[in-house]
mmCIF file of C-alpha atoms in Angstrom:
data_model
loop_
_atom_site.group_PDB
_atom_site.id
_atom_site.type_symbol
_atom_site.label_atom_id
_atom_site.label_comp_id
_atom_site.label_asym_id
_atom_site.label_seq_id
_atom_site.Cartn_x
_atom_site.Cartn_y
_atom_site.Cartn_z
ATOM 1 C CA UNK A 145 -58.099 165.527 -22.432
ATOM 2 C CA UNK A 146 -60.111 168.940 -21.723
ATOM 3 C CA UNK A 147 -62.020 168.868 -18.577
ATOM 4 C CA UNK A 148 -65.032 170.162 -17.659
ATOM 5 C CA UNK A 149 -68.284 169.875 -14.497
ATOM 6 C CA UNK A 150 -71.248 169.141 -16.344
ATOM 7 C CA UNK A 151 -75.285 168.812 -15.122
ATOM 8 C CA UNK A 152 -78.122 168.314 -16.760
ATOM 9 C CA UNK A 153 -81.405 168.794 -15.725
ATOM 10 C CA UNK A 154 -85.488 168.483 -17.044
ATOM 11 C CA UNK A 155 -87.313 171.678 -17.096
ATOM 12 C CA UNK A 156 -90.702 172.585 -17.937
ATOM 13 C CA UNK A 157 -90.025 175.736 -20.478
ATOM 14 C CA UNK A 158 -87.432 177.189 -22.228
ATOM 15 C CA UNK A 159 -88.731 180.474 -22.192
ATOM 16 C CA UNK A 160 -87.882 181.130 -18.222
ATOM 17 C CA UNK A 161 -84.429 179.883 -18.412
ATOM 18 C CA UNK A 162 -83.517 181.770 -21.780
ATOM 19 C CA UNK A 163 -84.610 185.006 -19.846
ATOM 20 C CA UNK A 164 -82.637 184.294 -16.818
ATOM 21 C CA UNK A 165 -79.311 182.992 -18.859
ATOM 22 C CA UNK A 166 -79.698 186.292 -20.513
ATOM 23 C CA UNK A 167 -79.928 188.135 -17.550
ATOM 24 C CA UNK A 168 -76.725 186.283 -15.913
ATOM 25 C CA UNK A 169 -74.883 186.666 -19.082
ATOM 26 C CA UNK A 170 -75.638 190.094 -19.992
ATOM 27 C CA UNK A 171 -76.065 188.923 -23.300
ATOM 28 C CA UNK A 172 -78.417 187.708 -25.867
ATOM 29 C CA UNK A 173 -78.608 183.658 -26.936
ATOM 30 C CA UNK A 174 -76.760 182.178 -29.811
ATOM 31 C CA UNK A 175 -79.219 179.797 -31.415
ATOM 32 C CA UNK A 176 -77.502 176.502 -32.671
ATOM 33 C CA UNK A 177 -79.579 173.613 -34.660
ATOM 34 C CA UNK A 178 -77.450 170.202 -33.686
ATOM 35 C CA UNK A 179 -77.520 167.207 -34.952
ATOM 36 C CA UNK A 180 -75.227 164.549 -32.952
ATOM 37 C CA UNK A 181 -74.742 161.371 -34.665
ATOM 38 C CA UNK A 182 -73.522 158.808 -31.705
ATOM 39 C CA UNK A 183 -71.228 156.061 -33.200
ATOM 40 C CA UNK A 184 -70.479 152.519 -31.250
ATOM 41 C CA UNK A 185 -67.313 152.176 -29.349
ATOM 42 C CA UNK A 186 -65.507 150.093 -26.891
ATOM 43 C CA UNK A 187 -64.607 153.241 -24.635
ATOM 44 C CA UNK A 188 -66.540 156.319 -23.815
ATOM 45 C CA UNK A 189 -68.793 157.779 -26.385
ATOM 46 C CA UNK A 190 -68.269 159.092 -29.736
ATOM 47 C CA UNK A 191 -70.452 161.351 -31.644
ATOM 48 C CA UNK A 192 -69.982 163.562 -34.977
ATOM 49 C CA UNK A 193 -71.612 167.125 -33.992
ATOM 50 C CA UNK A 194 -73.122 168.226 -37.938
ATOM 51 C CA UNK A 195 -72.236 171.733 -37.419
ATOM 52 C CA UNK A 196 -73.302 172.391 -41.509
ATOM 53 C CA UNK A 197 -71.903 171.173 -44.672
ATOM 54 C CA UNK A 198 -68.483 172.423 -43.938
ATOM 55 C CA UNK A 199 -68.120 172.095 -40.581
ATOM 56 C CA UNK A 200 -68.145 169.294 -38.132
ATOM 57 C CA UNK A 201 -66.736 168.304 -34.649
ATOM 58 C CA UNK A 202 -65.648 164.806 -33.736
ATOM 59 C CA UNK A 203 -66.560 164.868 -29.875
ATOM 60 C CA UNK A 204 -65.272 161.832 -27.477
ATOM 61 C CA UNK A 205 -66.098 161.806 -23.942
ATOM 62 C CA UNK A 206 -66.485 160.171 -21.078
ATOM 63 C CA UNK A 207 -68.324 160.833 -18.431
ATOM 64 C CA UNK A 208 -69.983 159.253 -15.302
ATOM 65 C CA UNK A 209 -73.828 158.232 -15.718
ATOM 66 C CA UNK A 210 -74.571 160.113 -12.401
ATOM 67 C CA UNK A 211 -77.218 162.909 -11.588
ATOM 68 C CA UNK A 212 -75.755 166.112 -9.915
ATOM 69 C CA UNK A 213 -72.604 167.892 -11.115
ATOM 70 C CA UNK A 214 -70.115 164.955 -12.560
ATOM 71 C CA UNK A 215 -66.974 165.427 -14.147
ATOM 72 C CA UNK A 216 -66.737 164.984 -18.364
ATOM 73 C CA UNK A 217 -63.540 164.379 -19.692
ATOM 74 C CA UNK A 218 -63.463 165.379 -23.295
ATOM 75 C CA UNK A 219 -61.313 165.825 -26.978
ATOM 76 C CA UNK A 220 -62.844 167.648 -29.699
ATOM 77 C CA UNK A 221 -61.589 167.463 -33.164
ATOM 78 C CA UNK A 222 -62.810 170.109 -36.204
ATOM 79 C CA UNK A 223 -64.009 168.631 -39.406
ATOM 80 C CA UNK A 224 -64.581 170.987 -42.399
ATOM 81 C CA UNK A 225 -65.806 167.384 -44.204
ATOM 82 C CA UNK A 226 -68.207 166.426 -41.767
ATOM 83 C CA UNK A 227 -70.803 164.341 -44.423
ATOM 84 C CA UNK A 228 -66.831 162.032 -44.990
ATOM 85 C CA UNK A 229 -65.930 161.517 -41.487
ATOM 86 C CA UNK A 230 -69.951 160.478 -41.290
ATOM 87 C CA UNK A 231 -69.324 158.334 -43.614
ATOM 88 C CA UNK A 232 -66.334 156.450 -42.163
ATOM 89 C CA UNK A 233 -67.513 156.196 -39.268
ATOM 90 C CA UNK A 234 -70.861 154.234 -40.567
ATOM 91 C CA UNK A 235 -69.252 152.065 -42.430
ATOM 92 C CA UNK A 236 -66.481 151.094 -39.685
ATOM 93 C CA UNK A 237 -68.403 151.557 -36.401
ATOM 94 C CA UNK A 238 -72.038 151.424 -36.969
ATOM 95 C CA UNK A 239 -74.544 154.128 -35.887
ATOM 96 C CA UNK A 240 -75.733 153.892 -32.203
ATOM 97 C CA UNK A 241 -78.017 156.902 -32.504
ATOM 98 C CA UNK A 242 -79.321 160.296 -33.384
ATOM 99 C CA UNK A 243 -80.006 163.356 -31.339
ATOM 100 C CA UNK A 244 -81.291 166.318 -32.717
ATOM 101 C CA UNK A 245 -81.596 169.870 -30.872
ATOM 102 C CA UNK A 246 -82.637 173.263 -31.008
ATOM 103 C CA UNK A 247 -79.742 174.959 -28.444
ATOM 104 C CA UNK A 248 -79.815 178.072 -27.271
ATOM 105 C CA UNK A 249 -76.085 178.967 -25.912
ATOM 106 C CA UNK A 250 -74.904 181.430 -23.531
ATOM 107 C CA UNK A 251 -71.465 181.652 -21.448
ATOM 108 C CA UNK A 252 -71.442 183.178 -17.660
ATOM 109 C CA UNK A 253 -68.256 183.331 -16.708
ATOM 110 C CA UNK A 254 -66.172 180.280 -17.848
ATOM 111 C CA UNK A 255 -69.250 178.057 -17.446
ATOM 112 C CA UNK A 256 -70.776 177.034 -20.894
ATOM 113 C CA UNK A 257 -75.382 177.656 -20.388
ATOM 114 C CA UNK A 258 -77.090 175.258 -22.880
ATOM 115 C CA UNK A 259 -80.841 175.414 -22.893
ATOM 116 C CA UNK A 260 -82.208 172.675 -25.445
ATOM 117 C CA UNK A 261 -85.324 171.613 -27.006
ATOM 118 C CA UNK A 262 -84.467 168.284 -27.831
ATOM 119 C CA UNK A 263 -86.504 166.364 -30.766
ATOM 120 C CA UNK A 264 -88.620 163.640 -29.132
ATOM 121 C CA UNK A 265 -87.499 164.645 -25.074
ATOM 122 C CA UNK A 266 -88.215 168.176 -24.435
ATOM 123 C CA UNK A 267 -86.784 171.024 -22.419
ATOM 124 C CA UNK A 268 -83.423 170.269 -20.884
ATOM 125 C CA UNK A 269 -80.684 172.589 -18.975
ATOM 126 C CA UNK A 270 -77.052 172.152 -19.000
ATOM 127 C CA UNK A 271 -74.258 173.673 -17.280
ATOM 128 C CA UNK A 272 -70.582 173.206 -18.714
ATOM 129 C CA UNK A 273 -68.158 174.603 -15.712
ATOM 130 C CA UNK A 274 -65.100 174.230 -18.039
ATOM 131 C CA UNK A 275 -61.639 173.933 -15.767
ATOM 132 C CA UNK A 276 -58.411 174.751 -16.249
ATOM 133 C CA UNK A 277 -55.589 171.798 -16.818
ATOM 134 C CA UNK A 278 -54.578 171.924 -13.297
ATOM 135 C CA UNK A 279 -58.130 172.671 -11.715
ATOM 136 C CA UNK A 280 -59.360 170.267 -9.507
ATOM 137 C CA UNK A 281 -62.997 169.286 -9.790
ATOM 138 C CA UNK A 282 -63.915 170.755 -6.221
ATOM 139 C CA UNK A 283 -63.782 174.284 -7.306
ATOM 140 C CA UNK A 284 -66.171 173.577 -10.895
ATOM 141 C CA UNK A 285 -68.736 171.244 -8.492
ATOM 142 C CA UNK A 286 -68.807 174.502 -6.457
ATOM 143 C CA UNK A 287 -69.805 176.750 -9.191
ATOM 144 C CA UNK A 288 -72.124 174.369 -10.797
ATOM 145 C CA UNK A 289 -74.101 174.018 -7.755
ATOM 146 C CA UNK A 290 -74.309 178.108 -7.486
ATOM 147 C CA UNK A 291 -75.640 178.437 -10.910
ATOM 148 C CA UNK A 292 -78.386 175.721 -10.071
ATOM 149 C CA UNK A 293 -78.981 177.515 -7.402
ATOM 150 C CA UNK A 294 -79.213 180.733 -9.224
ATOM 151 C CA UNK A 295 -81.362 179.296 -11.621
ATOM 152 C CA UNK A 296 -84.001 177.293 -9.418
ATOM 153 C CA UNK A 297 -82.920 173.580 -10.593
ATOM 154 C CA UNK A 298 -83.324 171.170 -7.410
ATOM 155 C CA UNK A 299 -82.117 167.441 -7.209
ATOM 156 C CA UNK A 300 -85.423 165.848 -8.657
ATOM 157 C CA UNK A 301 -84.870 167.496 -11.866
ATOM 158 C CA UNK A 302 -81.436 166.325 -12.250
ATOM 159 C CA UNK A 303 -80.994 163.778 -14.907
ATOM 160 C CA UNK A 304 -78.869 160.974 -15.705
ATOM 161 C CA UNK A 305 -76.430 160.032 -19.032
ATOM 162 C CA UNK A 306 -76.735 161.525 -22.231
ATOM 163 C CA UNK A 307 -79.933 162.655 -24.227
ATOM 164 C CA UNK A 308 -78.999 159.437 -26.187
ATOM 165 C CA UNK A 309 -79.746 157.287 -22.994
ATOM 166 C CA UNK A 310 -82.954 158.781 -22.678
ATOM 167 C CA UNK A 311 -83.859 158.279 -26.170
ATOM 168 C CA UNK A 312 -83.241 154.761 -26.382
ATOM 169 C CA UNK A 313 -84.807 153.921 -23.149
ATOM 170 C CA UNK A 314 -88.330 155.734 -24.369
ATOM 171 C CA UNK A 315 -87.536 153.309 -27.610
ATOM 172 C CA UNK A 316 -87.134 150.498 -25.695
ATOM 173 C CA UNK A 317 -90.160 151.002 -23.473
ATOM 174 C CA UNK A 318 -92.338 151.272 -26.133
ATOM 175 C CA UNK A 319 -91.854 147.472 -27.278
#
């Protein structure tokens, strides 16, 4: 499985971070609406990414529910029948889910900049140090923790699991 350091923080406002990725990057945002339908398994997590009606990616990961930079072990699999696979995996696993996102992408380096407004959360960062097969997980920590630095994030806005986590625990709360 493909590798990479992730963190995810809370932020106040898109509109700061989008100007400072841009800066970093040298480059202007791709845009991305997301919808990530999270299915019920016995390992991990496993979510269908709706890319559009012809394209879909079949994500499963694992990953520590930790705050701070964590290691994600991942496999990603391209659908051009995304509304089947949907399907499929209804019927045989159940829906856990939904999380839909405005993203707004940007790559420094080798390290993957998602800024999201997330339907129902808010504003959330996310860094995506991708490493190499035979990286260890020292040398991505090391450059996640620069680009937080870079970008102002400090430990109390560090976040926990998966926008799905924090979905269902607002859900839960309010019962």
């Amino acid at each position: 499985m493909a590798q990479n350091v992730e963190v995810k923080a809370k932020i106040d406002s898109i509109d700061t971070f989008i100007k400072k990725a841009s800066q970093l990057s040298n480059q202007e945002s791709e845009t991305i609406s997301q919808e990530d339908i999270f299915f019920n398994c016995s390992n991990g997590r496993l979510k269908l990414r709706m890319i559009d009606e012809k394209k879909g990616q079949l994500i499963a990961y694992e990953r520590p529910d930790s705050s701070g930079p964590k290691i994600s072990s991942y496999k990603i699999y391209e659908t051009p029948a995304p509304h089947v696979l949907k399907e499929t995996l209804t019927k045989s696993c159940g829906i856990l889910g939904i999380v839909k996102k405005t993203r707004y992408f940007f790559l420094i380096g080798r390290t993957r900049v998602h800024i999201d407004q997330v339907d129902g959360l808010g504003a959330y960062f996310e860094l995506e140090v991708v490493l190499s097969a035979d990286e260890n997980e020292e040398s991505g920590v090391h450059e996640a923790e620069a680009l937080m630095e870079k970008f102002g994030i400090d430990e109390r806005q560090l976040v926990k699991g998966a926008y799905l986590d924090l979905l269902l625990s607002q859900s839960s709360e309010a019962v």
